[in-house]
XYZ file of C-alpha atoms in Angstrom:
749
model
C -40.715 8.819 14.036
C -38.894 11.373 16.677
C -35.797 12.786 18.129
C -34.441 15.360 19.809
C -32.132 17.924 19.286
C -30.038 17.641 21.837
C -27.020 14.731 21.420
C -28.283 11.508 18.856
C -25.367 9.189 19.247
C -27.379 6.688 16.710
C -28.246 9.492 13.906
C -24.046 10.681 14.420
C -23.055 6.985 13.587
C -25.023 6.448 11.030
C -23.552 9.988 9.060
C -20.270 8.829 9.916
C -21.059 5.254 8.387
C -22.351 7.224 5.321
C -19.189 8.496 5.143
C -16.847 6.114 5.611
C -18.724 3.541 3.064
C -19.493 6.035 0.652
C -16.926 9.095 1.066
C -19.790 11.449 1.326
C -18.678 14.202 4.334
C -21.679 16.067 5.553
C -19.559 17.751 7.593
C -21.042 21.490 7.817
C -24.450 20.792 6.397
C -26.833 22.132 8.146
C -28.067 19.132 11.070
C -31.713 20.218 11.398
C -32.169 19.864 7.389
C -29.983 16.768 7.018
C -32.026 14.606 9.612
C -34.900 16.249 8.372
C -34.324 14.511 4.793
C -33.077 11.498 6.521
C -36.564 10.874 8.351
C -38.273 11.218 5.244
C -36.619 8.095 3.408
C -36.653 6.588 6.713
C -40.088 6.875 6.740
C -40.321 5.605 3.098
C -38.580 2.450 3.893
C -40.100 2.079 7.340
C -37.466 2.392 9.420
C -38.289 3.179 13.332
C -34.983 4.303 14.407
C -31.724 5.571 12.998
C -29.912 2.263 13.984
C -32.702 0.349 12.200
C -32.064 2.140 8.974
C -28.229 1.874 9.538
C -28.937 -1.765 9.935
C -31.074 -1.551 6.170
C -28.118 0.140 4.519
C -25.269 -2.413 5.800
C -27.608 -5.539 4.422
C -28.617 -3.809 1.537
C -26.242 -0.975 -0.183
C -27.931 -0.155 -3.232
C -29.997 2.007 -0.604
C -27.144 4.223 -0.194
C -27.786 5.518 -4.188
C -31.454 6.649 -3.137
C -30.792 7.766 0.443
C -28.405 10.111 -1.063
C -30.543 11.463 -3.907
C -32.852 12.114 -1.147
C -30.159 14.109 1.275
C -28.648 16.031 -1.460
C -31.572 16.960 -3.484
C -30.530 16.105 -6.799
C -33.275 17.925 -8.751
C -32.339 19.772 -11.480
C -33.253 20.674 -15.043
C -31.944 22.445 -18.217
C -32.242 25.956 -17.849
C -34.268 25.942 -14.495
C -35.469 29.332 -13.491
C -35.782 30.564 -16.977
C -35.126 34.317 -16.308
C -31.693 34.174 -14.323
C -30.446 31.870 -17.383
C -31.384 34.513 -19.718
C -30.052 37.264 -17.592
C -26.757 35.608 -17.999
C -26.795 35.035 -21.236
C -27.314 38.596 -22.007
C -25.743 40.506 -19.314
C -22.647 37.905 -18.247
C -21.722 35.900 -21.410
C -20.586 38.168 -23.301
C -18.339 40.563 -20.802
C -16.166 37.052 -20.255
C -15.904 36.121 -23.958
C -15.402 39.642 -24.650
C -12.499 39.709 -21.840
C -11.500 36.314 -23.234
C -10.999 37.955 -26.419
C -9.641 40.659 -25.136
C -7.137 39.080 -23.251
C -6.467 35.703 -24.800
C -6.772 33.902 -21.570
C -9.097 30.249 -21.501
C -12.593 30.904 -20.011
C -12.810 28.823 -16.453
C -16.368 27.982 -15.205
C -17.054 26.223 -12.475
C -20.442 24.722 -12.493
C -20.346 23.516 -8.173
C -22.928 21.031 -6.931
C -23.921 19.658 -10.687
C -25.755 17.055 -9.947
C -26.868 14.899 -13.353
C -25.238 17.501 -15.572
C -27.956 19.159 -16.889
C -26.585 22.855 -15.099
C -23.526 22.320 -17.054
C -24.314 20.850 -20.093
C -26.614 24.629 -20.304
C -23.634 26.365 -19.637
C -21.812 24.863 -22.166
C -24.424 25.251 -24.657
C -24.865 29.219 -24.009
C -20.921 29.766 -24.204
C -21.231 27.580 -27.358
C -24.267 29.788 -28.773
C -21.213 33.247 -27.697
C -18.652 31.652 -29.362
C -19.718 29.834 -32.796
C -20.252 26.241 -31.716
C -19.049 23.257 -29.769
C -15.332 22.955 -31.414
C -14.849 27.050 -31.048
C -15.738 26.459 -27.025
C -13.628 23.055 -26.576
C -10.552 25.034 -28.306
C -11.175 28.019 -25.877
C -12.507 26.985 -22.564
C -12.960 24.678 -19.973
C -16.081 24.043 -18.092
C -15.830 22.082 -14.405
C -18.627 20.407 -13.038
C -18.587 18.593 -9.016
C -21.025 17.412 -6.795
C -20.534 14.962 -3.929
C -22.674 11.893 -5.425
C -20.799 9.468 -7.532
C -23.659 7.690 -8.943
C -24.851 11.479 -10.035
C -21.954 12.315 -11.939
C -21.843 9.066 -13.648
C -25.495 9.705 -15.011
C -23.829 12.996 -15.992
C -21.308 11.683 -17.736
C -23.643 9.760 -19.621
C -25.499 12.720 -21.014
C -28.128 10.877 -21.832
C -31.889 11.910 -20.827
C -35.473 11.189 -21.327
C -37.897 13.446 -23.711
C -39.554 14.715 -20.375
C -36.184 16.197 -19.195
C -35.316 17.682 -22.106
C -39.076 19.764 -21.948
C -37.043 23.176 -20.963
C -34.478 23.336 -23.438
C -35.350 25.737 -26.682
C -35.965 23.597 -29.938
C -32.948 25.035 -31.509
C -30.450 24.251 -28.709
C -32.160 21.058 -29.072
C -31.601 20.133 -32.366
C -28.488 21.391 -32.233
C -26.818 19.692 -29.178
C -28.765 16.786 -28.995
C -29.041 13.514 -30.990
C -32.097 11.092 -30.102
C -31.420 7.246 -29.625
C -34.077 5.305 -28.765
C -36.427 7.240 -26.494
C -33.877 8.922 -25.130
C -31.906 12.212 -25.555
C -28.164 12.696 -25.699
C -25.651 15.548 -25.202
C -23.713 15.291 -28.654
C -19.761 14.309 -28.612
C -18.372 17.905 -29.334
C -20.046 19.694 -26.560
C -19.822 16.688 -23.986
C -16.154 16.679 -24.161
C -16.272 20.824 -23.197
C -17.254 19.869 -19.509
C -15.389 18.384 -17.225
C -16.922 15.908 -14.287
C -15.353 15.109 -11.090
C -16.082 14.066 -7.242
C -15.812 17.562 -4.958
C -16.413 18.748 -1.451
C -16.685 22.251 -1.573
C -16.186 22.523 2.186
C -12.803 20.647 2.753
C -11.659 20.329 -0.773
C -9.727 22.817 -2.425
C -11.146 25.350 -5.013
C -10.910 24.991 -8.429
C -8.647 28.150 -9.505
C -8.531 31.312 -11.895
C -12.728 30.963 -12.996
C -14.105 33.348 -14.939
C -17.505 32.326 -13.287
C -18.894 29.946 -11.005
C -22.613 29.017 -10.829
C -23.286 27.272 -6.853
C -27.306 27.568 -6.710
C -29.243 26.614 -4.175
C -26.005 24.585 -2.750
C -25.111 27.540 0.470
C -28.600 27.223 1.966
C -27.803 23.559 2.942
C -24.906 24.793 4.802
C -24.477 26.046 8.103
C -23.895 29.839 9.175
C -19.807 29.140 9.853
C -19.829 26.800 6.762
C -20.751 29.629 4.590
C -18.400 32.192 6.076
C -15.793 29.561 5.422
C -17.135 28.752 1.618
C -17.291 32.290 0.388
C -13.493 33.111 1.010
C -13.191 29.778 -1.514
C -15.228 30.900 -3.669
C -13.709 34.311 -3.840
C -10.677 33.219 -4.231
C -11.144 30.987 -6.626
C -12.603 33.645 -9.358
C -10.188 35.839 -10.953
C -10.289 39.564 -10.807
C -13.578 41.082 -11.735
C -14.789 37.576 -12.423
C -18.558 36.229 -11.519
C -20.730 34.641 -9.230
C -24.108 33.199 -9.287
C -26.007 31.522 -6.721
C -29.841 30.335 -6.520
C -32.692 32.724 -5.963
C -33.430 31.516 -2.278
C -29.521 32.577 -1.208
C -28.979 35.861 0.026
C -25.662 35.689 2.148
C -23.534 37.620 -0.259
C -25.667 40.781 0.314
C -24.161 40.707 3.709
C -20.730 40.151 1.956
C -17.809 42.500 1.227
C -16.107 40.137 -0.790
C -18.550 40.705 -3.415
C -20.553 43.779 -5.394
C -24.053 42.823 -6.868
C -24.159 42.834 -10.248
C -27.876 41.644 -10.665
C -29.015 41.020 -7.389
C -32.656 40.112 -8.032
C -31.267 37.301 -10.337
C -28.425 36.858 -7.593
C -25.711 37.297 -9.779
C -22.054 38.828 -8.343
C -18.733 40.159 -8.571
C -15.574 39.669 -6.922
C -14.672 42.613 -4.966
C -10.593 43.581 -4.984
C -9.255 43.887 -2.095
C -6.063 46.064 -2.211
C -4.201 46.414 0.988
C -1.097 47.986 1.813
C 0.137 46.923 4.709
C 3.662 47.457 6.764
C 5.932 44.684 7.520
C 4.115 44.950 11.245
C 0.866 44.254 9.729
C -0.426 48.372 10.538
C -1.579 50.990 8.154
C 1.435 53.222 7.491
C 1.104 56.957 6.831
C 3.803 59.372 5.814
C 3.885 62.783 7.973
C 3.604 66.021 6.133
C 5.759 68.537 6.979
C 4.508 71.595 9.072
C 5.391 75.024 6.604
C 5.944 78.204 8.463
C 6.885 77.053 11.816
C 10.127 77.838 13.556
C 11.503 75.369 16.500
C 10.865 77.963 19.051
C 7.318 78.388 18.074
C 6.647 74.946 17.439
C 7.900 73.856 21.841
C 5.683 76.589 23.144
C 2.525 75.226 20.723
C 3.433 71.954 21.908
C 4.178 72.801 25.809
C 0.852 74.575 25.665
C -0.954 71.314 24.296
C 0.414 69.201 26.492
C -0.458 71.477 28.991
C -3.948 71.687 28.294
C -5.013 68.039 27.933
C -6.724 65.632 30.027
C -3.888 63.093 29.309
C -1.411 62.798 31.798
C 1.877 62.194 30.622
C 5.277 61.555 32.489
C 8.874 61.392 30.635
C 11.758 59.351 31.984
C 15.232 59.745 30.870
C 17.539 56.867 30.184
C 19.040 56.955 33.777
C 15.568 56.064 35.091
C 14.558 59.502 36.740
C 11.410 61.349 36.437
C 12.167 64.543 33.730
C 8.563 65.895 33.531
C 4.756 65.848 34.572
C 2.124 67.361 33.101
C -0.154 69.376 35.034
C -3.348 66.272 34.184
C -0.458 64.057 35.792
C 0.304 66.070 38.986
C -3.704 66.083 39.615
C -4.652 62.372 38.294
C -1.461 60.278 39.349
C -0.497 62.873 42.538
C 2.993 63.628 41.512
C 4.303 66.637 42.974
C 7.199 69.029 41.938
C 9.420 67.812 44.504
C 9.004 64.026 42.318
C 10.795 65.631 39.462
C 14.440 65.058 38.790
C 13.599 61.050 41.511
C 14.656 57.731 40.467
C 11.122 56.599 38.529
C 11.213 53.268 40.338
C 10.872 55.349 43.902
C 7.373 56.400 43.050
C 4.049 54.641 43.560
C 3.199 55.359 39.811
C 6.067 53.108 38.732
C 3.750 49.463 39.987
C 0.790 51.044 40.296
C -1.738 50.770 38.506
C 0.864 48.229 36.792
C 4.264 47.526 36.896
C 5.721 50.269 34.006
C 9.129 49.696 34.833
C 9.294 46.335 32.755
C 6.991 47.732 29.934
C 9.862 50.682 29.706
C 12.464 48.202 29.112
C 9.878 46.208 26.832
C 9.445 49.274 24.692
C 13.279 50.145 24.269
C 14.177 46.367 23.340
C 10.932 46.703 20.695
C 12.246 50.292 19.482
C 8.010 50.711 19.625
C 5.132 52.305 21.847
C 3.743 49.144 24.224
C 0.228 49.657 25.240
C -1.882 48.430 28.494
C -5.433 48.866 28.541
C -8.021 49.182 30.657
C -5.581 49.608 34.079
C -7.858 49.716 37.700
C -6.248 52.418 39.570
C -7.682 53.511 43.011
C -6.928 56.391 44.507
C -7.135 57.778 47.752
C -10.029 59.694 48.004
C -12.592 59.129 45.154
C -13.899 56.185 42.769
C -12.054 54.178 41.232
C -10.561 54.442 37.238
C -9.754 52.459 34.510
C -6.125 53.802 32.835
C -5.079 53.040 29.540
C -0.687 53.284 29.637
C 0.923 54.434 25.837
C 4.718 53.531 26.832
C 6.504 55.080 24.271
C 10.562 55.458 23.515
C 11.635 59.147 22.735
C 14.417 59.320 19.622
C 16.245 62.479 18.907
C 17.409 63.441 15.626
C 20.570 61.328 15.792
C 18.125 58.034 16.215
C 19.139 57.420 19.533
C 17.133 57.119 22.227
C 16.647 60.012 25.553
C 13.736 59.599 27.121
C 10.394 57.791 27.696
C 7.085 58.887 27.370
C 4.319 57.699 29.404
C 0.785 59.011 28.676
C -2.284 57.653 30.781
C -5.532 58.131 29.534
C -8.393 57.894 31.707
C -10.628 55.181 29.850
C -13.350 54.423 32.326
C -15.784 55.743 30.703
C -14.462 54.241 27.451
C -14.373 51.204 29.693
C -17.849 50.744 30.674
C -19.343 52.142 27.172
C -17.310 49.143 25.461
C -19.012 46.635 28.086
C -22.373 47.833 27.909
C -21.594 47.937 23.884
C -20.143 44.064 24.222
C -23.498 42.629 26.245
C -25.564 44.917 23.890
C -23.923 43.837 20.284
C -23.577 40.380 21.674
C -27.675 39.933 22.487
C -28.146 41.658 19.062
C -25.357 38.932 17.256
C -27.530 36.230 19.428
C -30.478 37.882 17.482
C -29.179 38.198 14.466
C -28.110 34.629 13.954
C -31.408 32.960 15.605
C -32.925 35.316 12.478
C -30.881 34.289 10.227
C -30.782 30.834 10.869
C -35.155 30.904 10.713
C -34.721 32.976 7.197
C -32.198 30.094 5.900
C -34.135 27.854 7.381
C -37.424 28.871 5.468
C -34.999 29.546 2.509
C -34.107 25.598 2.693
C -37.909 24.484 3.127
C -39.217 26.189 0.400
C -36.053 24.962 -2.169
C -37.286 21.400 -0.869
C -41.032 22.280 -1.259
C -40.056 23.394 -4.988
C -38.190 20.216 -5.421
C -40.808 18.464 -3.630
C -43.020 19.862 -6.170
C -41.072 19.077 -8.920
C -40.318 15.590 -7.958
C -44.617 15.137 -7.821
C -44.763 16.804 -11.615
C -42.332 13.970 -12.507
C -43.946 11.244 -10.876
C -47.126 12.397 -11.745
C -45.845 11.804 -15.420
C -44.039 8.608 -15.148
C -47.635 7.311 -13.265
C -49.073 8.210 -16.506
C -46.901 6.752 -18.444
C -46.516 3.977 -16.061
C -49.981 3.228 -16.023
C -49.623 2.284 -19.978
C -47.141 0.098 -19.611
C -49.355 -1.609 -16.924
C -52.562 -2.320 -18.906
C -50.218 -3.195 -21.668
C -48.748 -5.480 -19.220
C -51.404 -6.865 -17.437
C -52.348 -8.933 -20.899
C -48.894 -9.999 -21.016
C -49.625 -11.312 -17.235
C -52.573 -13.029 -17.882
C -50.405 -15.083 -20.616
C -47.700 -15.509 -18.082
C -49.815 -16.624 -15.463
C -51.252 -19.578 -17.235
C -47.878 -20.540 -18.037
C -47.052 -20.186 -14.801
C -50.282 -22.871 -14.215
C -48.915 -25.498 -16.187
C -45.258 -24.549 -14.870
C -46.500 -24.839 -11.362
C -48.336 -28.195 -12.583
C -45.009 -29.595 -13.595
C -43.256 -28.178 -10.437
C -45.487 -30.102 -8.771
C -45.466 -33.563 -10.434
C -41.186 -33.947 -10.535
C -41.632 -32.211 -6.502
C -43.923 -35.561 -6.020
C -41.391 -37.681 -7.684
C -38.770 -36.154 -6.052
C -39.801 -37.089 -2.870
C -41.113 -40.233 -3.557
C -37.358 -41.190 -5.061
C -35.965 -39.072 -1.915
C -38.362 -41.384 0.321
C -37.615 -44.072 -1.821
C -34.290 -44.056 -1.258
C -33.702 -43.349 2.549
C -35.849 -46.427 2.688
C -33.435 -48.698 1.108
C -30.896 -46.956 3.185
C -32.883 -48.115 6.646
C -33.420 -51.328 4.788
C -29.576 -51.979 4.080
C -27.757 -54.639 6.694
C -24.847 -52.082 6.595
C -23.457 -49.369 6.880
C -23.893 -46.697 4.826
C -21.497 -43.245 5.187
C -21.508 -40.448 2.830
C -18.169 -37.708 3.145
C -18.251 -34.355 1.673
C -14.829 -33.653 0.183
C -13.336 -31.901 3.387
C -14.305 -35.270 5.100
C -17.552 -34.009 6.881
C -20.438 -36.274 7.301
C -23.066 -35.852 4.641
C -25.717 -38.926 4.871
C -25.966 -41.362 7.864
C -28.077 -44.473 7.415
C -29.966 -46.389 10.480
C -27.639 -49.449 10.497
C -24.853 -46.898 11.590
C -26.813 -45.265 13.797
C -27.440 -48.228 15.416
C -24.044 -49.814 15.599
C -22.204 -46.513 16.737
C -24.956 -45.180 19.167
C -25.366 -41.605 16.587
C -28.280 -40.155 15.561
C -27.510 -38.507 11.825
C -28.349 -34.924 12.912
C -25.650 -34.945 15.464
C -23.514 -36.255 13.090
C -24.195 -34.113 10.402
C -21.396 -32.046 9.106
C -19.058 -33.228 11.623
C -15.530 -34.051 10.515
C -15.446 -37.610 10.220
C -12.371 -38.529 11.358
C -12.775 -36.315 14.981
C -15.816 -38.676 15.564
C -15.975 -40.725 18.826
C -17.475 -44.074 17.892
C -16.315 -47.557 18.338
C -14.690 -47.602 14.999
C -10.691 -46.826 14.632
C -11.567 -44.085 12.297
C -8.155 -42.639 12.277
C -6.906 -45.979 10.955
C -8.369 -45.010 7.737
C -7.331 -41.635 6.908
C -4.633 -42.560 4.938
C -6.886 -44.525 2.508
C -9.379 -42.247 2.333
C -7.423 -38.912 1.132
C -6.126 -41.677 -1.239
C -9.307 -42.170 -3.113
C -10.382 -38.989 -2.973
C -6.949 -38.143 -5.108
C -7.849 -40.630 -7.288
C -4.964 -42.822 -6.543
C -7.362 -46.340 -6.020
C -10.385 -46.523 -7.907
C -12.017 -48.262 -4.540
C -10.057 -49.660 -1.316
C -11.495 -52.607 1.164
C -10.195 -53.247 4.540
C -11.332 -54.920 7.820
C -10.621 -53.239 11.454
C -12.310 -54.311 15.288
C -14.055 -52.491 16.348
C -16.977 -51.831 19.685
C -20.247 -51.326 18.937
C -22.815 -49.022 20.934
C -23.538 -51.827 23.599
C -19.366 -52.372 23.927
C -19.267 -55.733 21.609
C -16.661 -56.685 20.148
C -16.683 -56.556 16.279
C -15.294 -57.318 13.329
C -15.930 -54.587 10.097
C -15.441 -54.645 7.144
C -14.883 -51.051 5.193
C -14.800 -50.067 1.715
C -14.112 -47.110 0.647
C -16.023 -45.990 -2.489
C -15.710 -42.635 -4.782
C -18.397 -40.760 -5.000
C -18.461 -39.557 -8.585
C -20.759 -37.232 -10.328
C -20.253 -35.853 -13.420
C -16.756 -35.310 -13.719
C -13.882 -37.338 -12.878
C -12.588 -36.006 -10.001
C -14.297 -37.469 -6.586
C -16.871 -35.205 -5.069
C -16.732 -36.605 -1.909
C -16.359 -40.805 -0.417
C -18.796 -43.224 0.046
C -18.063 -45.679 3.512
C -19.666 -48.923 2.905
C -19.640 -50.751 6.525
C -20.189 -54.731 6.782
C -20.137 -56.326 10.527
C -18.599 -59.691 9.693
C -18.552 -60.979 12.663
C -19.993 -64.205 12.080
C -18.736 -64.753 8.633
C -14.914 -63.928 9.922
C -15.795 -67.042 12.801
C -17.232 -69.326 10.402
C -14.124 -68.830 8.209
C -11.823 -69.448 11.126
C -14.096 -72.680 11.880
C -13.819 -73.905 8.809
C -9.440 -73.093 8.310
C -9.684 -75.117 12.003
C -12.001 -77.636 10.749
C -9.707 -78.088 7.522
C -6.610 -78.504 9.447
C -7.970 -80.749 11.917
C -9.595 -83.341 9.104
C -6.039 -82.608 6.895
C -4.048 -83.774 9.874
C -6.305 -86.443 10.926
C -5.590 -90.460 10.638
C -8.058 -91.288 9.068
C -8.263 -91.518 5.375
C -9.919 -88.278 3.748
C -10.128 -87.839 -0.354
C -12.122 -85.715 -2.002
C -12.724 -87.161 -5.963
C -13.645 -86.003 -8.898
C -17.406 -87.460 -9.579
C -17.107 -88.203 -12.917
C -13.577 -89.802 -13.287
C -13.156 -90.162 -9.825
C -9.799 -89.529 -9.977
C -7.922 -87.905 -6.448
C -8.595 -83.814 -6.302
C -7.404 -83.988 -2.707
C -6.714 -86.033 0.054
C -5.158 -85.406 4.089
C -2.315 -86.332 5.648
C -3.404 -89.758 7.055
C -4.353 -90.720 3.310
C -1.302 -89.761 1.632
C 0.418 -92.106 4.921
C -1.597 -94.803 4.999
C -1.143 -95.240 1.029
C 2.086 -94.330 0.710
C 1.452 -92.113 -2.438
C 1.830 -87.991 -2.794
C -0.750 -86.118 -3.418
C 0.920 -85.354 -6.660
C 0.755 -89.163 -7.677
C -2.309 -89.499 -6.245
C -3.765 -86.996 -8.144
C -2.819 -89.574 -11.543
C -4.817 -92.062 -10.775
C -8.696 -92.855 -10.266
C -9.553 -94.520 -6.597
C -10.665 -98.068 -8.861
C -6.984 -98.478 -9.696
C -6.189 -98.827 -5.549
C -9.404 -101.459 -5.562
C -7.601 -104.728 -7.089
C -10.585 -107.035 -8.052
C -13.654 -104.104 -8.266
C -14.305 -103.052 -12.087
C -14.667 -99.119 -13.021
C -18.131 -100.099 -14.472
C -19.446 -101.802 -11.157
C -18.079 -99.020 -8.308
C -19.330 -96.313 -11.435
C -23.023 -98.515 -10.779
C -22.708 -98.844 -7.225
C -21.866 -94.731 -7.102
C -24.939 -93.692 -9.548
C -27.538 -93.679 -7.066
C -25.412 -91.115 -4.704
C -24.626 -89.422 -8.417
C -28.490 -89.343 -8.897
C -28.738 -87.951 -5.928
C -31.055 -90.824 -4.993
C -28.798 -91.775 -1.635
C -27.523 -89.604 0.845
C -24.353 -92.011 1.082
C -23.355 -95.265 -0.301
C -21.305 -97.629 2.292
C -19.202 -100.389 1.118
C -16.319 -102.668 2.255
C -12.974 -103.495 0.047
C -9.487 -103.967 0.006
C -6.944 -101.044 -0.747
C -3.939 -101.321 -2.057
C -0.647 -99.309 -1.028
C 3.165 -99.002 -1.943
C 4.602 -101.770 -1.533
C 2.359 -104.957 -2.458
C 0.505 -103.535 0.794
C -3.274 -104.682 0.608
C -5.523 -104.063 3.656
C -9.380 -104.131 4.514
C -11.243 -100.783 4.166
C -14.907 -99.344 4.702
C -15.244 -96.678 2.560
C -18.359 -94.240 3.204
C -19.091 -91.685 0.013
C -20.754 -88.654 0.639
C -21.276 -86.175 -2.895
C -21.769 -82.235 -2.644
C -23.375 -81.768 -5.865
C -23.802 -77.669 -4.648
C -20.103 -76.979 -4.598
C -18.503 -75.608 -7.448
C -17.190 -77.800 -9.211
C -19.301 -80.946 -7.260
C -17.165 -82.954 -5.060
C -17.392 -86.661 -4.037
C -16.011 -86.897 -0.523
C -14.620 -90.754 0.772
C -13.922 -91.389 4.249
C -11.799 -94.407 4.261
C -11.574 -96.535 7.914
C -8.896 -99.485 8.158
C -10.704 -103.030 9.443
C -7.959 -104.895 9.773
C -8.694 -104.445 13.344
C -12.197 -104.877 13.283
C -11.619 -108.701 10.898
C -8.836 -109.864 13.804
C -11.078 -109.407 16.536
C -14.122 -111.365 14.365
C -11.834 -114.290 13.720
C -10.479 -114.500 17.355
C -14.053 -114.323 18.593
């Protein structure tokens, strides 16, 4: 696992992803420490890069909890660092309680970075002991506990801890403030309600104000120096005057801060320092000059003249008319102003614009009513080295409060300028070294805290492993028993799998062997099953149509004509539906398809899909057409065709030629047996004649007779009888030929 210390887009993207999905803002945290903790977790899950770990978080959101626990180092315990807690109990808690009793204000305590709640509950126990119990604490104090990790806060609110986690709680406090629930210890409700948990970012969120005590232990060491400088004033603001701040033993920031003073430096307990500044409306510190005693105006004037003549500061005075009215000896030497220049307009003098333009500054000073200062202006003299001048332009007011002149003071600041530059360079170098040393120190402190956390984690892990080893030994026996049961279940599953496979192969074989198409659709009319007949008929394989919408398939069957019927059966409006369609098979052959639409019923009454049963009825349709055509021809034929009941020999159906020849309608003939139309042929004799035919001993019986028609007409006829026993009902067919012409030919010959 490698990375660079420069820009790392994948790392920055990972941090942004964590903030977007868990709301944890890591801005202000030490990037090196943050990066090291994340890489440690990446090594545990074997993620090769920040991008790979980002993808892991997207796929497994439960990883966020483990990551945040690693990054935020949620290692805590009750009364951690016992000496520091003893100092709080002995020195700080009594002061806070006493101040509360004297002033009556509610005690407010803030535990920042509370993790899983051991620290605020430890505070609650300390104050409850000092105030006479949890009920008294609830009436007079509020303990606020905040953290970035929402899951840690949820655990803190439940206030349920293992026996190992409460080992550092003194036995008396454990008995008074905890209940035992199974193998866990739960903080009692009367103490639990004194603590208010909430999610809070100490860097960006507003601090919890008016606090008497803030515990911010081992949190600042994870922040950048600039962020620490931002957080400390927030903590200062959050405290009441004279209130206390307690840091971790690895944190030394307040040793350099003017906002706090040490109460117990060894245990990192500090007190807020008041910042009582009295400022003028302009932002400067004001003063009240004292009047000089025993000085007369004349002596004062002589004193002032002596001072002005003796100083190295060059003074010029310009009156309200813009004329030079005064120049001291230093001005004559430094600015080369002579006696002839006094009384001249100031704008005519070179000093008015060199080393800086001063006329506008004079107007500015009068308009503002205060001194205008120009720092380190570069000034080149005719003879000599360049120098730096600081210029003060001050309006002079009389006793009546009105301005009457302007005083210009020119101070040689060359040396100060050069020393300032050197000092600035040295200071920048020192600041760089200090920052590097501070960064190294904080890195060491952070590493020390992480090592301590790791040691505590390892101790906890070792205890858990010992407990887990005992549990594993117990579970080993259980697993042996479960393994035997699993072997039996595995054999049963194997048998069921073989049966299911055999059934699947059997169903596939049935579908393949069917001489018809079977298509199964889901409720969205997508293809679920497509048998071999359908592949051969429409030229599409099953894997090509699986999951496709049936109504958009490009096959020779006009599927869109089935849309309405498909939806009606799917909506249970029809139990099933059948129709015939003209289609083209994959060879382009015109065929006739009979389609039956059946609902796919499972457990409920609502169809889970549809089953389409498609049958090629082309030949059957042709046969039916042929039969209908044959029937039409026979029905229209002039030859007489009788259909007789084989038991009573009554007419059941005759063609049009028979009706015309006999002169009877079908209705009239259906009332008569054929023997009534054969005079001279007894019924018994006719029955005897056709008996071999009805017994299927003969295929046909042919005989000649005389038939009688309406109007007393008779005509000779040859009758051919055939018996169709397989028809339902069985039928006796008589084909009759009029032999009148045949007999005439015989007689003529």
